[in-house]
Amino acid sequence: MQLPWRAAPRAALSSPLTLLVSIVTTLLLGFVVAAAVLHSSAAGSAALAYQQGRICPQSMHPSLDGDRLPLDTAIRTATANGGLGAVYTNIGRPDFTGLATYGRFGYRPGATEHLKVLQGGGTGLWVPRTIATAAKVKVGDQLVGSSLKVTAIYADLAHPVAGWWCSEAKTVVPNALAGDGTSTSVIWVHQASDLTLLPEDFTAGASVSIRFPVEPVETIAEAEALRDNGNALLAKLGLPLTKTDSISAAITASSTSRDNVGSALLPLVVVSVLVGLAGVGTVTVQWAQRRHSELRLLWVRGAGPLALGVRGVLELGLPLVLGGVLGWWPRGCCCRCTGRARRSRPARCGWRRPRCWPWWCWASR
């Protein structure tokens, strides 16, 4: 007996209206589902971008801080663990010309490259202008009790600081409201070993900060991976320092935003899916009515319900699948316009994104 579904795909072409209705129905169904996924994902990414804007770039990765460490231990800890480590001595009264004022010494790789030089330069001590003015320090002066000399005067750091400094702001920016000897600018040394050449007043104790600079993340999944990998790295290092995990709060807030948008859209999606399924059912009933005589004949000739059902699937399945694909495909296009955090602003399609259809992007905002 000839199989009843052999010519089914070609038979669908005999009714263009049914073919068109099938494609449009599943197209709208697929687009509604895809748009809901895109909206919730974009909301999470946008919230993550906002949260990252409130966090110091160098604090995105879990970081370490410690104080009251022996100077040798602090230097070794800051320079031997693969991160961007900084060492700061305790606050004392460095003497250059007999007019001692409060100050502290510090080392951070690349620090002098992020300072505004007022006088001099080189690889000696870099003294902030406030200390240089108060103690009448000039380029070429030597630190009493040490072989280190002043080679540069730089402009004090002040709020708001640049991104490279914001994780260190509480240490490198003096607090004008604090009492004497509580907060001060930093005198920078060229290399960590120079800290061991300081007078004894500055070698009794030191504080350490270790940062792990990373590129900004764009999705919640990337943020979670950064957090997990960062915490695993810190656990592997096993240092007796205080851990700071700023990104966890950003992940929580972003996930909440994503879930709230998703839950708000869920009733609409459910209703749309039910309407779409009703449309598919209507198309199926119309097909059965149109093929009634043929289906009855095949039934009489021995074709069972399964065979007849397969014929219907083969005849209507291709248009239905095509419509679903056409409805889902714009999601990938619009993700390039609005889906990621750096593109969470209103999509600009057309000239800059010729492969992105403007009406699809507008509809998914």
XYZ file of C-alpha atoms in Angstrom:
365
model
C 0.000 0.000 0.000
C 1.246 3.502 -0.847
C 2.122 5.562 2.194
C -0.493 8.304 2.725
C 2.090 10.992 3.681
C 4.388 10.599 0.691
C 3.156 13.715 -1.123
C 2.080 15.617 1.998
C 4.669 18.453 1.877
C 3.713 19.303 -1.705
C 0.025 19.140 -0.848
C 0.425 22.114 1.504
C 1.057 24.314 -1.529
C -2.483 23.644 -2.778
C -3.846 26.009 -0.110
C -1.731 29.208 0.034
C -4.084 30.818 2.557
C -3.666 27.982 5.058
C 0.060 28.060 4.465
C 0.199 31.807 5.150
C -1.989 31.575 8.264
C 0.192 28.779 9.664
C 3.401 30.761 9.164
C 2.003 34.010 10.610
C 0.467 32.264 13.631
C 3.658 30.565 14.755
C 5.731 33.609 13.785
C 3.812 35.755 16.260
C 3.943 33.002 18.870
C 7.693 32.596 18.524
C 8.286 36.332 18.563
C 6.276 36.878 21.753
C 8.228 34.173 23.584
C 11.560 35.446 22.239
C 10.717 39.032 23.131
C 9.894 38.027 26.718
C 13.233 36.270 27.086
C 15.028 39.255 25.551
C 13.269 41.780 27.784
C 14.126 39.958 31.011
C 17.706 39.329 29.898
C 18.184 42.944 28.825
C 16.759 44.166 32.140
C 19.282 42.055 34.030
C 22.172 43.248 31.876
C 21.129 46.887 32.185
C 20.866 46.558 35.971
C 24.300 44.933 36.043
C 25.763 47.803 34.007
C 24.258 50.305 36.455
C 25.629 48.410 39.448
C 29.089 48.212 37.880
C 29.022 51.980 37.442
C 28.749 52.299 41.211
C 31.666 49.959 41.928
C 35.337 50.773 41.501
C 36.621 49.003 38.376
C 39.437 47.367 40.340
C 37.000 46.148 42.997
C 34.852 44.095 40.616
C 37.015 41.059 41.254
C 37.032 39.929 44.924
C 39.949 41.700 46.619
C 42.022 41.569 49.810
C 42.988 44.114 52.446
C 45.040 43.899 55.610
C 46.694 46.167 58.153
C 49.087 46.061 61.110
C 51.416 43.713 59.287
C 55.203 43.665 59.662
C 56.697 45.631 56.775
C 58.608 42.669 55.339
C 55.475 40.515 55.441
C 53.417 43.268 53.837
C 55.895 43.700 50.981
C 56.070 39.972 50.351
C 52.297 39.589 50.477
C 51.614 42.480 48.098
C 54.207 41.578 45.483
C 54.108 37.782 45.299
C 50.457 36.901 44.614
C 49.840 37.922 41.018
C 47.488 40.836 41.697
C 47.939 44.586 41.789
C 49.321 44.884 45.308
C 49.976 48.053 47.296
C 51.861 48.611 50.551
C 51.367 51.616 52.839
C 53.399 52.364 55.929
C 51.937 53.705 59.141
C 51.513 57.483 59.436
C 54.510 59.283 60.910
C 56.434 62.537 60.634
C 58.954 62.295 57.778
C 61.727 64.846 58.104
C 63.442 66.338 55.070
C 64.495 69.830 56.167
C 63.892 69.854 59.904
C 60.198 70.839 59.495
C 58.529 67.468 59.953
C 54.846 67.061 59.129
C 52.535 64.083 59.006
C 52.923 61.689 56.090
C 53.112 58.057 55.077
C 55.018 56.148 52.420
C 53.552 53.804 49.869
C 54.283 51.631 46.876
C 51.904 50.541 44.123
C 53.061 49.384 40.695
C 52.420 52.152 38.171
C 51.359 54.696 40.785
C 53.631 57.461 39.496
C 52.167 57.035 36.007
C 48.781 58.092 37.367
C 49.951 61.232 39.179
C 50.200 64.823 37.966
C 53.833 65.896 38.235
C 54.443 69.484 39.308
C 58.219 69.390 39.585
C 60.910 66.876 38.749
C 60.337 63.190 38.060
C 62.640 60.191 38.176
C 62.819 57.178 40.454
C 63.196 58.644 43.935
C 60.592 59.847 46.395
C 57.469 61.502 45.004
C 56.190 63.977 47.597
C 52.658 65.463 47.503
C 52.399 69.232 47.234
C 50.714 69.635 50.644
C 53.607 67.963 52.447
C 56.180 69.729 50.291
C 54.596 73.089 51.093
C 54.192 72.441 54.815
C 57.706 71.045 55.287
C 59.358 73.274 52.636
C 60.556 70.224 50.730
C 62.300 70.721 47.394
C 63.448 68.327 44.692
C 66.849 66.949 45.720
C 66.223 66.984 49.489
C 67.138 63.802 51.336
C 64.939 62.013 53.853
C 66.516 62.174 57.294
C 67.561 58.711 58.463
C 67.505 57.276 54.943
C 69.420 57.367 51.677
C 66.254 58.162 49.678
C 65.985 61.566 48.004
C 63.091 63.580 46.660
C 62.936 63.552 42.878
C 59.401 64.830 42.219
C 56.592 66.912 43.639
C 53.079 65.878 42.564
C 49.570 67.280 42.933
C 47.641 65.690 45.806
C 44.863 63.303 44.888
C 41.372 64.584 45.676
C 37.815 63.399 45.260
C 36.539 62.394 42.826
C 39.536 60.240 41.938
C 40.083 58.408 38.659
C 39.077 54.764 38.322
C 42.646 53.555 38.847
C 42.665 55.128 42.319
C 39.086 54.714 43.555
C 39.712 51.412 45.334
C 42.552 53.115 47.257
C 40.798 56.423 47.900
C 40.421 55.912 51.635
C 44.215 55.618 51.894
C 45.628 57.943 49.242
C 43.175 60.851 49.611
C 43.541 62.750 52.903
C 40.403 63.323 54.924
C 40.229 67.016 55.745
C 37.824 66.339 58.632
C 40.088 63.809 60.340
C 42.378 64.819 63.161
C 46.117 65.385 62.857
C 48.025 62.203 62.231
C 44.882 60.273 61.259
C 44.823 60.816 57.490
C 47.442 62.111 55.091
C 48.674 61.979 51.502
C 51.169 59.344 50.420
C 54.856 59.781 49.604
C 55.480 57.253 46.833
C 58.620 55.158 46.395
C 59.777 53.761 43.071
C 60.065 50.110 44.098
C 58.874 48.007 47.013
C 62.395 47.389 48.311
C 62.794 51.149 48.896
C 60.368 50.821 51.799
C 62.998 48.883 53.750
C 65.302 51.925 53.543
C 62.885 54.147 55.478
C 63.563 55.343 59.051
C 62.539 52.959 61.834
C 59.429 55.022 62.606
C 57.899 53.796 59.327
C 58.962 50.142 59.373
C 57.065 48.982 62.453
C 53.821 48.201 60.646
C 52.149 48.446 57.261
C 48.836 47.903 55.480
C 48.269 45.957 52.277
C 45.704 46.013 49.486
C 45.578 43.470 46.650
C 43.336 44.100 43.640
C 42.752 41.983 40.562
C 41.822 44.297 37.648
C 39.432 42.738 35.127
C 37.399 43.891 32.155
C 33.756 44.845 32.847
C 31.327 41.953 32.519
C 28.220 42.185 30.365
C 25.892 39.455 31.598
C 24.851 38.065 34.948
C 26.347 34.700 34.007
C 29.723 36.355 33.373
C 29.475 38.205 36.693
C 28.718 34.982 38.549
C 31.669 33.269 36.887
C 33.914 36.201 37.860
C 32.739 36.019 41.466
C 33.140 32.235 41.741
C 36.553 32.166 40.070
C 37.727 35.126 42.145
C 36.662 33.578 45.433
C 38.311 30.308 44.436
C 41.546 32.177 43.675
C 41.523 33.950 47.035
C 40.816 30.684 48.828
C 43.745 29.099 47.004
C 46.055 31.945 48.055
C 45.061 31.400 51.673
C 46.267 34.805 52.868
C 45.308 36.045 56.360
C 43.664 39.169 54.935
C 40.123 40.551 54.833
C 38.210 39.662 51.688
C 35.912 42.157 49.964
C 33.331 40.823 47.505
C 31.591 43.832 45.933
C 30.230 42.058 42.888
C 27.915 39.738 44.839
C 25.607 42.626 45.733
C 25.564 43.699 42.066
C 24.645 40.167 40.991
C 21.820 39.998 43.527
C 20.358 43.336 42.424
C 20.655 42.455 38.727
C 19.086 39.032 39.185
C 16.207 40.606 41.079
C 15.597 43.073 38.241
C 15.691 40.303 35.657
C 13.314 38.096 37.640
C 10.901 40.960 38.319
C 10.661 41.801 34.626
C 10.268 38.131 33.757
C 7.478 37.624 36.288
C 5.706 40.768 35.079
C 5.792 39.511 31.482
C 4.837 35.917 32.319
C 1.014 36.403 32.309
C 1.203 38.158 28.944
C 3.384 35.406 27.551
C 1.063 32.688 28.838
C -1.985 34.363 27.305
C -0.128 34.902 24.035
C 0.983 31.276 23.928
C -2.559 30.064 24.569
C -3.891 32.321 21.816
C -1.160 31.085 19.504
C -1.923 27.453 20.292
C -5.602 28.150 19.685
C -4.598 29.575 16.317
C -2.610 26.439 15.531
C -5.600 24.354 16.548
C -7.859 26.382 14.259
C -5.491 25.833 11.362
C -5.465 22.119 12.127
C -9.276 21.928 12.191
C -9.442 23.847 8.918
C -6.977 21.407 7.386
C -8.984 18.424 8.606
C -12.191 19.845 7.148
C -10.521 20.539 3.826
C -8.988 17.057 3.726
C -12.062 15.279 5.095
C -12.802 13.228 1.962
C -9.191 12.235 1.474
C -8.704 11.301 5.135
C -11.910 9.219 5.076
C -10.734 7.379 1.974
C -7.344 6.655 3.500
C -9.037 5.448 6.676
C -11.176 3.034 4.683
C -8.075 1.740 2.902
C -6.448 0.841 6.211
C -4.489 3.914 7.289
C -4.549 4.211 11.067
C -4.854 7.352 13.239
C -1.082 7.557 13.662
C -0.454 7.509 9.915
C -3.106 10.155 9.297
C -1.679 12.288 12.087
C 1.798 12.040 10.604
C 0.394 13.169 7.275
C -1.072 16.257 8.917
C 2.212 16.993 10.677
C 4.179 16.697 7.455
C 1.751 18.893 5.560
C 1.418 21.629 8.204
C 4.603 21.035 10.152
C 6.978 22.743 7.755
C 4.981 26.032 7.621
C 4.543 25.969 11.405
C 8.241 25.379 12.024
C 9.173 28.041 9.472
C 6.944 30.579 11.218
C 8.430 29.714 14.615
C 11.960 30.146 13.299
C 11.070 33.474 11.712
C 9.608 34.610 15.029
C 12.617 33.465 17.061
C 15.341 34.653 14.690
C 14.976 38.413 15.389
C 15.949 37.694 19.006
C 19.541 37.048 17.946
C 19.506 40.170 15.783
C 18.076 42.372 18.515
C 20.466 41.004 21.129
C 23.217 42.721 19.161
C 21.266 45.971 19.505
C 19.833 45.883 23.026
C 20.614 42.635 24.780
C 23.988 43.272 26.370
C 24.872 45.739 29.063
C 26.991 48.002 26.881
C 24.094 48.207 24.429
C 21.266 48.482 26.908
C 20.319 51.973 25.728
C 17.644 52.339 23.036
C 18.717 50.389 19.982
C 20.040 52.279 16.981
C 19.421 50.033 14.016
C 19.471 50.772 10.338
C 22.599 52.519 9.086
C 25.006 51.290 11.763
C 23.467 47.818 11.947
C 22.275 47.004 8.425
C 21.640 43.364 9.321
C 19.230 44.346 12.110
C 15.698 45.110 11.002
C 14.579 48.413 12.611
C 11.003 47.278 13.286
C 12.162 44.111 15.096
C 14.518 46.105 17.320
C 11.884 48.730 18.028
C 9.366 46.057 18.980
C 11.722 44.356 21.430
C 12.728 47.480 23.353
